mmCIF file of C-alpha atoms and ligand atoms in Angstrom:
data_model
loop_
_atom_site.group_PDB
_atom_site.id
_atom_site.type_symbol
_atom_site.label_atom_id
_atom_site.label_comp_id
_atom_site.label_asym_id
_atom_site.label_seq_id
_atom_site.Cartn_x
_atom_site.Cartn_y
_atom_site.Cartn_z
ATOM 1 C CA UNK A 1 104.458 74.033 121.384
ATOM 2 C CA UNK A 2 106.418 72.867 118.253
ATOM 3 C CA UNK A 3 106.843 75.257 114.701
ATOM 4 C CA UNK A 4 105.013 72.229 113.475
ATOM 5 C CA UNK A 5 101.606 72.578 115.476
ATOM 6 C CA UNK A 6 101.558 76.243 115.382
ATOM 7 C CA UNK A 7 101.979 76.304 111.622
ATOM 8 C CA UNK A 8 99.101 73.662 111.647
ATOM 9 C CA UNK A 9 96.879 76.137 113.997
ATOM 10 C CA UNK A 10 97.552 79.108 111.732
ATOM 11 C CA UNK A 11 95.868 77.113 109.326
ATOM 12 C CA UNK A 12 92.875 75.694 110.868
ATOM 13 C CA UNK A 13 92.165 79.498 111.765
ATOM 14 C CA UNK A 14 92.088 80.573 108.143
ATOM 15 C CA UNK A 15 90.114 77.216 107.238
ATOM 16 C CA UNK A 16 86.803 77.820 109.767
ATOM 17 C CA UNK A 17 87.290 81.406 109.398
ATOM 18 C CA UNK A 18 86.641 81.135 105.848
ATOM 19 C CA UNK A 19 83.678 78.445 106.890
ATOM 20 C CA UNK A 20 81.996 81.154 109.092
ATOM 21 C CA UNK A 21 78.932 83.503 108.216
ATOM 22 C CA UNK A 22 77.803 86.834 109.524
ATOM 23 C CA UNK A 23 74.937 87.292 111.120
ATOM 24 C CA UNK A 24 72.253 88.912 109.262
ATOM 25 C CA UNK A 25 71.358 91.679 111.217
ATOM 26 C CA UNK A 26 74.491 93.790 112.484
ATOM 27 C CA UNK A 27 74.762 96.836 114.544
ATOM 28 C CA UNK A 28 75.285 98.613 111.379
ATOM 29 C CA UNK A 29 71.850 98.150 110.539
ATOM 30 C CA UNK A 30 71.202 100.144 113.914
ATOM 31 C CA UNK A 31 72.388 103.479 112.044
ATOM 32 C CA UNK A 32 70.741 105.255 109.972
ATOM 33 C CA UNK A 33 71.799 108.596 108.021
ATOM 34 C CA UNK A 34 69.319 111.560 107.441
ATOM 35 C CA UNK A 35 68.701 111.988 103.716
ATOM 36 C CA UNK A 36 68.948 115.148 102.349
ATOM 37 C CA UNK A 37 67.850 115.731 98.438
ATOM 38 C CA UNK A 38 70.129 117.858 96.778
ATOM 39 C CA UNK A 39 74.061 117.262 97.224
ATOM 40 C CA UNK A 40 76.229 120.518 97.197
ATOM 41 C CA UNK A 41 78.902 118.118 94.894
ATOM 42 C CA UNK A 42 79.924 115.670 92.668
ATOM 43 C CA UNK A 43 81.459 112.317 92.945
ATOM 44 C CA UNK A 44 84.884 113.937 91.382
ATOM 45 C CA UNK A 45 84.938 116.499 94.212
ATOM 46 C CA UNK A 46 85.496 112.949 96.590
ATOM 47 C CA UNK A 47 89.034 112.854 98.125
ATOM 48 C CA UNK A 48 89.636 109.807 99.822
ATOM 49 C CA UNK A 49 93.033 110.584 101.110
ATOM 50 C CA UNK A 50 93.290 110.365 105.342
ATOM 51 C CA UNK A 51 95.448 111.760 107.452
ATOM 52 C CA UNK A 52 96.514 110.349 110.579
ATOM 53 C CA UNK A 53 98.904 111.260 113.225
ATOM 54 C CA UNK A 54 101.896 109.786 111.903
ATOM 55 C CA UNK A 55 100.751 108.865 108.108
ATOM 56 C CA UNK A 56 98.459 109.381 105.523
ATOM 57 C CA UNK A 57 96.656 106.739 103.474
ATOM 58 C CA UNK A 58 95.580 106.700 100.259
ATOM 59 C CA UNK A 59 92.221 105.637 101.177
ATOM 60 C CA UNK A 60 90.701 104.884 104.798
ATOM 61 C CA UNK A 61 90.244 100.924 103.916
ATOM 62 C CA UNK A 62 92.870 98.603 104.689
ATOM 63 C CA UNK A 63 93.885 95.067 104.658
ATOM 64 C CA UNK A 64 93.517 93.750 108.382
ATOM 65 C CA UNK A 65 95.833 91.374 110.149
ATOM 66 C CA UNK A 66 95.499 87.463 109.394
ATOM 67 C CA UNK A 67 98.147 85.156 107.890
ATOM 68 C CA UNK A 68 101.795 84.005 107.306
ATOM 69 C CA UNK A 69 103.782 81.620 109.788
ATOM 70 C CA UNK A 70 102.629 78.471 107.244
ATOM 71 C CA UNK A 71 103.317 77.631 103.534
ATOM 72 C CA UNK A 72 99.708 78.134 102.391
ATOM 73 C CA UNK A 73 99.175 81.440 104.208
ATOM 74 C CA UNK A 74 102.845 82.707 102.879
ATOM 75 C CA UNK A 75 101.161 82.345 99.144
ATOM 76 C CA UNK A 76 98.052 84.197 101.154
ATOM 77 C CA UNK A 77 100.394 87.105 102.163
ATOM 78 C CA UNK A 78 101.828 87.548 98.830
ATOM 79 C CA UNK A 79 98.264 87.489 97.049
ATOM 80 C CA UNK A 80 96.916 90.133 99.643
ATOM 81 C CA UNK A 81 100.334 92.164 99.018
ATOM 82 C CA UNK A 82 99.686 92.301 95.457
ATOM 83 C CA UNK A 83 95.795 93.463 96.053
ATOM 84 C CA UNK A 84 97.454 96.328 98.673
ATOM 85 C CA UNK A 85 100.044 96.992 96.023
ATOM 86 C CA UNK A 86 97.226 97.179 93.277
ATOM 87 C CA UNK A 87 94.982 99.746 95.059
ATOM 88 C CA UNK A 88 97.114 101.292 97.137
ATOM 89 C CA UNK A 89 95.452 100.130 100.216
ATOM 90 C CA UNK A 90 97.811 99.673 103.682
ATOM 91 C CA UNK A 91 97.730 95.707 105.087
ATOM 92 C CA UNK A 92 98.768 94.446 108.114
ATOM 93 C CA UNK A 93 100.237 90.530 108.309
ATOM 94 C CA UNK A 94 99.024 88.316 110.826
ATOM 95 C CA UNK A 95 100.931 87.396 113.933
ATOM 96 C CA UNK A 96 104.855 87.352 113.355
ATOM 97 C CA UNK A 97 105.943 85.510 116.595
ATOM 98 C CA UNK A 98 105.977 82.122 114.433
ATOM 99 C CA UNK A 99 108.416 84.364 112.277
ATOM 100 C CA UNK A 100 109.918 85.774 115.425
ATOM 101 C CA UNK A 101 110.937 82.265 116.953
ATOM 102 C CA UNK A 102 112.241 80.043 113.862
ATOM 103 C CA UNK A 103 113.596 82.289 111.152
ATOM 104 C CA UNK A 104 112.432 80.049 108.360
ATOM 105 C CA UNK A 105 109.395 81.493 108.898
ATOM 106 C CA UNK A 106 110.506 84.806 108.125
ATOM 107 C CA UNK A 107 109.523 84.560 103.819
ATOM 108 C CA UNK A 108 105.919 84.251 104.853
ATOM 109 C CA UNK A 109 105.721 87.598 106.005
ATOM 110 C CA UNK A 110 108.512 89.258 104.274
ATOM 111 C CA UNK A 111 106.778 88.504 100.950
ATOM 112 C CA UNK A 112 104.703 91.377 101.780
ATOM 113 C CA UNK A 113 107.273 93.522 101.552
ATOM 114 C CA UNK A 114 108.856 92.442 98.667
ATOM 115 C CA UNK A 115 105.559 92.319 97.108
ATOM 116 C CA UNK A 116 104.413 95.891 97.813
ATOM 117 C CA UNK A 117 108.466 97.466 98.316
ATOM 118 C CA UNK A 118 106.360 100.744 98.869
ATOM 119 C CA UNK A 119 103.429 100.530 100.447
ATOM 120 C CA UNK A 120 102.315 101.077 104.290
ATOM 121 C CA UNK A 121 102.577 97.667 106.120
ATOM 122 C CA UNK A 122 101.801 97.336 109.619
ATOM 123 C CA UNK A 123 103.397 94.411 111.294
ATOM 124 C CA UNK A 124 101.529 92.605 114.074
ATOM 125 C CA UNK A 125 102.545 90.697 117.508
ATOM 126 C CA UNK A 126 100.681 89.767 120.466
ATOM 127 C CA UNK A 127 100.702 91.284 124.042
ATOM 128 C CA UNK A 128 103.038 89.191 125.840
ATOM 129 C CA UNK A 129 105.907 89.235 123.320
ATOM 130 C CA UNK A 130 109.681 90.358 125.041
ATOM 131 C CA UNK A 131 110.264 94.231 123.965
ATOM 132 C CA UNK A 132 113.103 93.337 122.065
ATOM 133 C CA UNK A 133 110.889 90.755 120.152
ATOM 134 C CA UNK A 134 108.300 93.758 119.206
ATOM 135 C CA UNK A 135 111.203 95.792 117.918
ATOM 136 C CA UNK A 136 112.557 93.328 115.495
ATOM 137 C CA UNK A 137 108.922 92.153 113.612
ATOM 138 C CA UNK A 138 109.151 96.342 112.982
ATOM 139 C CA UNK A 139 112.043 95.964 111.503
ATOM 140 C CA UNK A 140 111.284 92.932 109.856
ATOM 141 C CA UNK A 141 109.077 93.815 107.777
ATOM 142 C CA UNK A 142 110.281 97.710 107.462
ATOM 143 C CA UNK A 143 107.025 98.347 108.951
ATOM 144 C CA UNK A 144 105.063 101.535 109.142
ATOM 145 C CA UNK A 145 103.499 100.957 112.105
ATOM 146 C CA UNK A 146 103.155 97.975 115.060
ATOM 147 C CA UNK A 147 99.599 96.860 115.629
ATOM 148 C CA UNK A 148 99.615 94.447 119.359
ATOM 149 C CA UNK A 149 96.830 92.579 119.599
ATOM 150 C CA UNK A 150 94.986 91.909 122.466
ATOM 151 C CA UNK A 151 92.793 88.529 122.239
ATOM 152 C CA UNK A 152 91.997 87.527 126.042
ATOM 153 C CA UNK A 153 88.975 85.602 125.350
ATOM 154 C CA UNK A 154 90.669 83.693 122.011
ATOM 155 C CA UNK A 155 93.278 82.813 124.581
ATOM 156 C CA UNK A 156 91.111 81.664 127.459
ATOM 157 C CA UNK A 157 88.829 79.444 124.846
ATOM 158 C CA UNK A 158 91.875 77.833 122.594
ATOM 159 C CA UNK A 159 92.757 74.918 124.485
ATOM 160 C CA UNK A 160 96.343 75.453 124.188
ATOM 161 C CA UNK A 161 95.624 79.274 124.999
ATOM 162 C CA UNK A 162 97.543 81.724 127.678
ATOM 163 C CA UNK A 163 96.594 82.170 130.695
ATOM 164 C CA UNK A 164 98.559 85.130 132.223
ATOM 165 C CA UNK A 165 97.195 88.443 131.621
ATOM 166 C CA UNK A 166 98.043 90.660 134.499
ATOM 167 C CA UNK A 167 101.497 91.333 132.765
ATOM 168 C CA UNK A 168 100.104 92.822 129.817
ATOM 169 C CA UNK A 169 99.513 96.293 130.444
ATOM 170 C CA UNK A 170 103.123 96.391 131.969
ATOM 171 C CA UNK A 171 104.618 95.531 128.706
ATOM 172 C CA UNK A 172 102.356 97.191 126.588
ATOM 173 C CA UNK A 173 104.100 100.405 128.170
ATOM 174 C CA UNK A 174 107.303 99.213 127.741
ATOM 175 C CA UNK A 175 106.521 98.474 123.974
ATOM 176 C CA UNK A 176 105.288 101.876 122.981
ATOM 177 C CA UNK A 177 108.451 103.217 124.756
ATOM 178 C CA UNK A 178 110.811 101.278 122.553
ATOM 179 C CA UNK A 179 109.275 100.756 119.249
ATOM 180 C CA UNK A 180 110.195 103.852 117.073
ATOM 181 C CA UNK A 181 106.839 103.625 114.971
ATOM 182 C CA UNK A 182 103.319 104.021 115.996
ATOM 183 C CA UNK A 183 101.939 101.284 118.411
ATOM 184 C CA UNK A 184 98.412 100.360 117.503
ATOM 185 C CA UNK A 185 97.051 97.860 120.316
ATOM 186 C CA UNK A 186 94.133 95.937 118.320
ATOM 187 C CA UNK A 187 91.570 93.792 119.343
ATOM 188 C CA UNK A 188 90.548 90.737 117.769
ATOM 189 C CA UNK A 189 87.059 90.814 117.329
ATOM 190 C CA UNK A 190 85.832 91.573 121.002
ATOM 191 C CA UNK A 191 85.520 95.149 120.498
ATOM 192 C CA UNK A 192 86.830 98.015 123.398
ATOM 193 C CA UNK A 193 85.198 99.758 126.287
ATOM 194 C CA UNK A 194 86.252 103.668 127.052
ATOM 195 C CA UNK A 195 88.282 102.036 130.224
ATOM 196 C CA UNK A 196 90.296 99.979 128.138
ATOM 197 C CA UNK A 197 90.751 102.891 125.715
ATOM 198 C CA UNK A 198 91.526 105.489 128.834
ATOM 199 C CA UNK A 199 94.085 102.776 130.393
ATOM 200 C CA UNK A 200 96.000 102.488 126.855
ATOM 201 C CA UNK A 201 95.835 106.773 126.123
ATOM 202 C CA UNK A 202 97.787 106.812 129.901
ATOM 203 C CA UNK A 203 100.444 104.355 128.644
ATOM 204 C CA UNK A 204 101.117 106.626 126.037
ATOM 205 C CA UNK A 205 99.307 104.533 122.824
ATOM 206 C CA UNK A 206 97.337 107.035 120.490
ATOM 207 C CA UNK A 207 96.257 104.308 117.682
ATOM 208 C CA UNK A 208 93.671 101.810 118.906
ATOM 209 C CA UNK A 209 92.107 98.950 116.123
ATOM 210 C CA UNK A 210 88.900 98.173 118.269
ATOM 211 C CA UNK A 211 88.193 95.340 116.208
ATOM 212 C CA UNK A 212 84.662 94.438 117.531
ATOM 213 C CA UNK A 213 81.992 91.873 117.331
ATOM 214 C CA UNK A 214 79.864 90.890 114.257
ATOM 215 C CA UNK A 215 82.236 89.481 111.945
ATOM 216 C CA UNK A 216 85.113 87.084 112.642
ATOM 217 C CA UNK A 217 84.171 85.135 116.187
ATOM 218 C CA UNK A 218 87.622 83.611 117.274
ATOM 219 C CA UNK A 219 85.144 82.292 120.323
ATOM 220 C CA UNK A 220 83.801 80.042 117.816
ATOM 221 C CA UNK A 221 87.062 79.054 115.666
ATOM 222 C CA UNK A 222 88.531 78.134 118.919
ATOM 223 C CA UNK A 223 85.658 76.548 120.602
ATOM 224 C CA UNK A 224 85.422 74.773 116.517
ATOM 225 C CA UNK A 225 89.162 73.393 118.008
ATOM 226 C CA UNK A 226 88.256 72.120 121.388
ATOM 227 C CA UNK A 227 87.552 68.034 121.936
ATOM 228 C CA UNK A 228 84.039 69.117 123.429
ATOM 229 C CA UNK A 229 82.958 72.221 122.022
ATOM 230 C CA UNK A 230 81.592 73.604 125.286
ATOM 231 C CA UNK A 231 82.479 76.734 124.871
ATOM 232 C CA UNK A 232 79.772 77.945 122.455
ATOM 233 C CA UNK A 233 78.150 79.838 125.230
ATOM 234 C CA UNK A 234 80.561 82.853 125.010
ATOM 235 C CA UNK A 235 79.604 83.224 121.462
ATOM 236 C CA UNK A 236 78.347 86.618 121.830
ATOM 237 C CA UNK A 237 81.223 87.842 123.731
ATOM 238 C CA UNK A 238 82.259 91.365 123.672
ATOM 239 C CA UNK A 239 81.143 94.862 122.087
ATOM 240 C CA UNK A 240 80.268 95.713 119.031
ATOM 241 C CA UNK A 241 82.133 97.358 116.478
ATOM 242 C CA UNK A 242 79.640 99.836 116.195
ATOM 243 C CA UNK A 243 79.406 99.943 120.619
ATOM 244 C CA UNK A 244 83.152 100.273 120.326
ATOM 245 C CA UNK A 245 83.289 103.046 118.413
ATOM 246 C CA UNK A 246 80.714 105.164 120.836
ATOM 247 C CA UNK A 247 82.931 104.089 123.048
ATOM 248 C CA UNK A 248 86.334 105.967 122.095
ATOM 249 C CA UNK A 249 83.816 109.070 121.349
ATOM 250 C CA UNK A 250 86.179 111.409 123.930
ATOM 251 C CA UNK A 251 89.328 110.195 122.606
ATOM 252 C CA UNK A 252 88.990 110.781 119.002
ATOM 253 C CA UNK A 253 90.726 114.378 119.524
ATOM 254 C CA UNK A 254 93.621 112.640 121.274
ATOM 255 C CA UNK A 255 93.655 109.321 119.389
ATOM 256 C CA UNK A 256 93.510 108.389 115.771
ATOM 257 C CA UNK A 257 90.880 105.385 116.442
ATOM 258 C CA UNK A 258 91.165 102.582 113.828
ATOM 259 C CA UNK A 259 88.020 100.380 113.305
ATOM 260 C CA UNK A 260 86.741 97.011 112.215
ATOM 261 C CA UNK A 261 85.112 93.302 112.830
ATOM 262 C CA UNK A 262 82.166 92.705 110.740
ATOM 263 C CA UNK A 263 82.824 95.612 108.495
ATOM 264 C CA UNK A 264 81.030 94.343 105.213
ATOM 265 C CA UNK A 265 79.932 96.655 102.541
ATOM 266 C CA UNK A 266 81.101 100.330 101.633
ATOM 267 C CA UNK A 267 77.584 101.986 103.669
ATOM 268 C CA UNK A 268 79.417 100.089 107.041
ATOM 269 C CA UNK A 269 82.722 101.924 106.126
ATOM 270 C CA UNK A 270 81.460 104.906 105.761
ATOM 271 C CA UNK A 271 79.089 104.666 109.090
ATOM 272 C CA UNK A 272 82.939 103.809 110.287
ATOM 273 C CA UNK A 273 84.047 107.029 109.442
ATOM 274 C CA UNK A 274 81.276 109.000 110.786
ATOM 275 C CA UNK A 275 81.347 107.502 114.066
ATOM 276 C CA UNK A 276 84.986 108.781 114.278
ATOM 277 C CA UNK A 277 87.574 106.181 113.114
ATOM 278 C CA UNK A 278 90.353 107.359 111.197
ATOM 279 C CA UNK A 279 90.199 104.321 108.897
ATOM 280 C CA UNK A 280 88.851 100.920 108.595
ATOM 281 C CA UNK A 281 89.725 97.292 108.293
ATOM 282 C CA UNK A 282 88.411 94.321 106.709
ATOM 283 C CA UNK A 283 89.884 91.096 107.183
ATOM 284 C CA UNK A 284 87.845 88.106 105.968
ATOM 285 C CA UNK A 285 86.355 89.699 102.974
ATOM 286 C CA UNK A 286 89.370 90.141 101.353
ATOM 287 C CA UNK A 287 90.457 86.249 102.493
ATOM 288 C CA UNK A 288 87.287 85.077 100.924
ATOM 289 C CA UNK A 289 87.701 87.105 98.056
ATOM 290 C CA UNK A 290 91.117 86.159 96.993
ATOM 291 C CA UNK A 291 90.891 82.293 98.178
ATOM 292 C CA UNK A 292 87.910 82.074 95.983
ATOM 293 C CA UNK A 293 88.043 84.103 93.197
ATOM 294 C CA UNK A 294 91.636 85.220 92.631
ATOM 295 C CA UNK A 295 93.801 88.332 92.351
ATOM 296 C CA UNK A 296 91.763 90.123 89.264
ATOM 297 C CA UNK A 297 88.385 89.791 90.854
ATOM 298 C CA UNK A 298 89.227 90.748 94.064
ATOM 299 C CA UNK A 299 90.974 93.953 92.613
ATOM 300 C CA UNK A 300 88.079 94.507 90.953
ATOM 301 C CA UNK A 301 85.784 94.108 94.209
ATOM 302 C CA UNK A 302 88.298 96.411 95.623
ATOM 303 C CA UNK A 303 87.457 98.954 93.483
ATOM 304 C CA UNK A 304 83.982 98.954 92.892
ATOM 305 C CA UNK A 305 83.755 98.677 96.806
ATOM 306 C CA UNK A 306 85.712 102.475 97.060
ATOM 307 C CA UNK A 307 83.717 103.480 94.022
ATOM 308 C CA UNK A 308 80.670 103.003 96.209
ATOM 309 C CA UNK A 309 82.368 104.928 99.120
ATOM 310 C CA UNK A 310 82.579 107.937 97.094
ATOM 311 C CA UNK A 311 78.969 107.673 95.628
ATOM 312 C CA UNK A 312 77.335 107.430 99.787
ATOM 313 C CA UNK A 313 79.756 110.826 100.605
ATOM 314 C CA UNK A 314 78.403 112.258 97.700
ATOM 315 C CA UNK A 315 74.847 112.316 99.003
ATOM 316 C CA UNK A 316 76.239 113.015 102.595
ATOM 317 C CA UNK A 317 77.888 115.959 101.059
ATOM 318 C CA UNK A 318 80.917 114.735 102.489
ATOM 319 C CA UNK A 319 84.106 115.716 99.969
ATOM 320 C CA UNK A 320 86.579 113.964 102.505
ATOM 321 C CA UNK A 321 86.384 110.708 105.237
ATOM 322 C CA UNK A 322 86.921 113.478 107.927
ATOM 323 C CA UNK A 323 83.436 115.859 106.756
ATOM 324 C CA UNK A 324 81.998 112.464 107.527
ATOM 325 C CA UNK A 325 81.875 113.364 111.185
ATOM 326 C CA UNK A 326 78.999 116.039 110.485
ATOM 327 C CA UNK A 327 76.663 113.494 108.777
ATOM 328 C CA UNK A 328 73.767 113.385 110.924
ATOM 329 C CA UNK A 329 72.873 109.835 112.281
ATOM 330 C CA UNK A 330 70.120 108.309 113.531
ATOM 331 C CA UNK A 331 70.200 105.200 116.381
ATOM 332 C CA UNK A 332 68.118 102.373 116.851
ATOM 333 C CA UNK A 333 67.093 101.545 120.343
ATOM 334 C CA UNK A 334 69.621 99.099 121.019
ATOM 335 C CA UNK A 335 72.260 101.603 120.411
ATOM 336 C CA UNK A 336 70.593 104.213 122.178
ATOM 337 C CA UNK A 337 70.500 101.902 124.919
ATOM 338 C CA UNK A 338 74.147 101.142 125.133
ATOM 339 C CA UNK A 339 74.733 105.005 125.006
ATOM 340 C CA UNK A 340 72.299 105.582 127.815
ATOM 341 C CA UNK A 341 73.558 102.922 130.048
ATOM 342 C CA UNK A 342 77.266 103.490 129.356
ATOM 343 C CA UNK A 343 76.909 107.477 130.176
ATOM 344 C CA UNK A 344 78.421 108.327 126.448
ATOM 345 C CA UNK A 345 78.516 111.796 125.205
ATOM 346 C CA UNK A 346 78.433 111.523 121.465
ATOM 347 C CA UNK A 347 77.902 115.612 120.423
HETATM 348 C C1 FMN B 401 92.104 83.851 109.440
HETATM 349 C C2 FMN B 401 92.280 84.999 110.361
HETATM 350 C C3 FMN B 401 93.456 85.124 111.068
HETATM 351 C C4 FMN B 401 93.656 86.209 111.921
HETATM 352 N N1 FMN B 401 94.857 86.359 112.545
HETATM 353 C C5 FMN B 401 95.100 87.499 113.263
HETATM 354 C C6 FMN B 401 96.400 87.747 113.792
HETATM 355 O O1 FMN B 401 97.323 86.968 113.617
HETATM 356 N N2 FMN B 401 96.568 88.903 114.502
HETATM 357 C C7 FMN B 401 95.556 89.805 114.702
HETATM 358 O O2 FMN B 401 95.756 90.858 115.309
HETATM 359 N N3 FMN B 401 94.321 89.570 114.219
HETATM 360 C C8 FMN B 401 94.074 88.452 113.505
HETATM 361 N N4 FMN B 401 92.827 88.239 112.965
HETATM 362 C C9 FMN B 401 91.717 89.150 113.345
HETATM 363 C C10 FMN B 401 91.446 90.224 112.312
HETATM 364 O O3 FMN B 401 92.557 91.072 112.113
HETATM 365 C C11 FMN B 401 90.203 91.063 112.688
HETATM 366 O O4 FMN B 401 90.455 91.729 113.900
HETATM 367 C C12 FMN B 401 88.965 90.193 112.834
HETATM 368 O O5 FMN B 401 88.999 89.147 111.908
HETATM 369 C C13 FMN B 401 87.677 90.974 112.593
HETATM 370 O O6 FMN B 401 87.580 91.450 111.274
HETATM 371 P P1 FMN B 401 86.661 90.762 110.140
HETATM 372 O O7 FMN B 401 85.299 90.577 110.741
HETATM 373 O O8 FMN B 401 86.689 91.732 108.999
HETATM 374 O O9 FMN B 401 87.294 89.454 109.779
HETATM 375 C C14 FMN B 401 92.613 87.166 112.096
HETATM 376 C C15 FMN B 401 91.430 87.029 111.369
HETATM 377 C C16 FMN B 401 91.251 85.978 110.498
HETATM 378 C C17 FMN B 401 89.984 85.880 109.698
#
């Protein structure tokens, strides 16, 4: 495939990602949190600091994995930078093999760096890229931290997609052995299952992204791509964020579990936290944001949406995103169901 076509790709994903629409009803709506009347502290008392194994963040909302490799999403990159740089939010870039296999790609992810010279940037390849390829999109980009992301079903549905899998999990190990920062394997809107989550823990991986279903549906933007578009079937493809999470439940202790897909508004964060993830991504909010309103507005979303964080701990009595584990919760019978069938222990 030539620099030119995937350069092209890159940006037909942005382009019907930014065309697509949640659905109305999400899996967050499945959780609810017992009120209680009279909060033990104040907004000020709100830290929103977390800790993970290898860093802390400033706040547990970050800037999810999506562009560079083209001219339009290198300007992308650089606005997102600024918006990470600005609230002191971590951001991963999209994909850096295009970056990784014609070095004139390189600025379009670099930017971020040179943007933000001081923030926490998470670089990103896919599953089947050569060790030695993994270790230099670290140092590329100086990163923090290496999120892999696994995207099976994008690959099976994009017409130009892999379709060897069976050497992934062999160089997933290899990957975590060489790369000197932490290896988060991410998904890509498909969500995880415990298996998945038990099969990377005995690789060695402690940072999953389960990036589940109910936002951006790379089914559709690649079936969008295909001559026929039979592939709409598969549309609902995959677990929940919200499933996902339940999922990991027994290897939150060992794992610092990362979570988003379809993450919308602060109350979705914060049901995040409580489920157990260590901190939260957003990825097509922020693209809409900054495509169509520009830098100042989506700062200003930015903060009013971590503003709003603070005021729902506040009545959960929660002073950090960790006390957040003690809220009490409430599950629809969907959710119930998925815990029931799928044997989870969530106390
Ligand atoms: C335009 C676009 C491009 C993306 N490119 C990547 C990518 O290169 N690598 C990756 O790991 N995830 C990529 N993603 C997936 C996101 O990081 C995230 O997992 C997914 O969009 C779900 O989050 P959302 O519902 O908040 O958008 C992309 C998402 C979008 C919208």
């Amino acid at each position: 495939m030539s620099d030119f076509k995937r350069e092209q790709r890159k940006n037909e994903h942005v382009e019907i990602a930014m065309a697509q629409t949640d659905a109305t009803i999400s899996d967050f709506d499945e959780i609810r949190f017992v009120h209680h009347s009279i909060p033990s502290i104040d907004v000020s008392d709100i830290n929103l600091e977390s800790s993970l194994k290898d860093f802390t963040l400033s706040q547990p909302l970050y800037i999810n994995a999506m562009t560079g490799g083209s001219e339009w999403t290198k300007q992308i990159n650089e606005k997102l930078a600024m918006i990470a740089r600005e609230s002191g939010m971590a951001m991963a870039v999209g994909s850096t093999h295009a970056a990784l296999r014609n070095s004139k790609m390189a600025s379009s992810f670099t930017i971020v760096r040179e943007t933000n010279p001081n923030g926490i940037i998470f670089s990103n390849v896919g599953a089947d890229v050569p060790v030695d390829k993994a270790v230099e999109s670290v140092h590329l980009l100086d990163a923090q931290a290496l999120q892999v992301h696994v995207n099976a079903p994008q690959e099976l549905v994009m017409p130009e997609g892999n379709r060897i899998f069976s050497t992934w999990m062999d160089n997933l190990a290899q990957i975590v052995a060489r790369v000197d920062v932490p290896v988060i394997i991410k998904e890509v809107g498909f969500g995880m299952s415990k298996e998945t989550i038990k099969q990377l823990h005995e690789i060695g991986i402690r940072y999953v992204d389960v990036s589940g279903r109910g936002g951006t549906n790379f089914v559709d933007i690649e079936n969008e791509r295909r001559s026929y578009k039979d592939m709409d079937y598969l549309s609902l493809w995959g677990q929940t964020t919200v499933e996902s999470l339940l999922e990991s439940t027994s290897y939150q202790r060992d794992m610092d579990i990362l979570a988003s897909g379809g993450v919308r508004s602060p109350l979705d964060v914060i049901k995040c936290l409580a489920l157990g993830a260590s901190a939260v991504g957003m990825s097509r909010p922020f693209l809409n944001q900054v495509e169509n309103y520009g830098i100042t507005e989506t700062l200003n979303y930015t903060e009013q949406f971590t503003e709003h964080m603070k005021k729902i701990m506040t009545m959960l009595d929660a002073r950090s995103p960790k006390d957040l584990k003690n809220a009490q919760m409430i599950f629809g019978p969907k959710l119930q169901s998925w815990i029931d069938q799928r044997n989870i222990d969530i106390f």
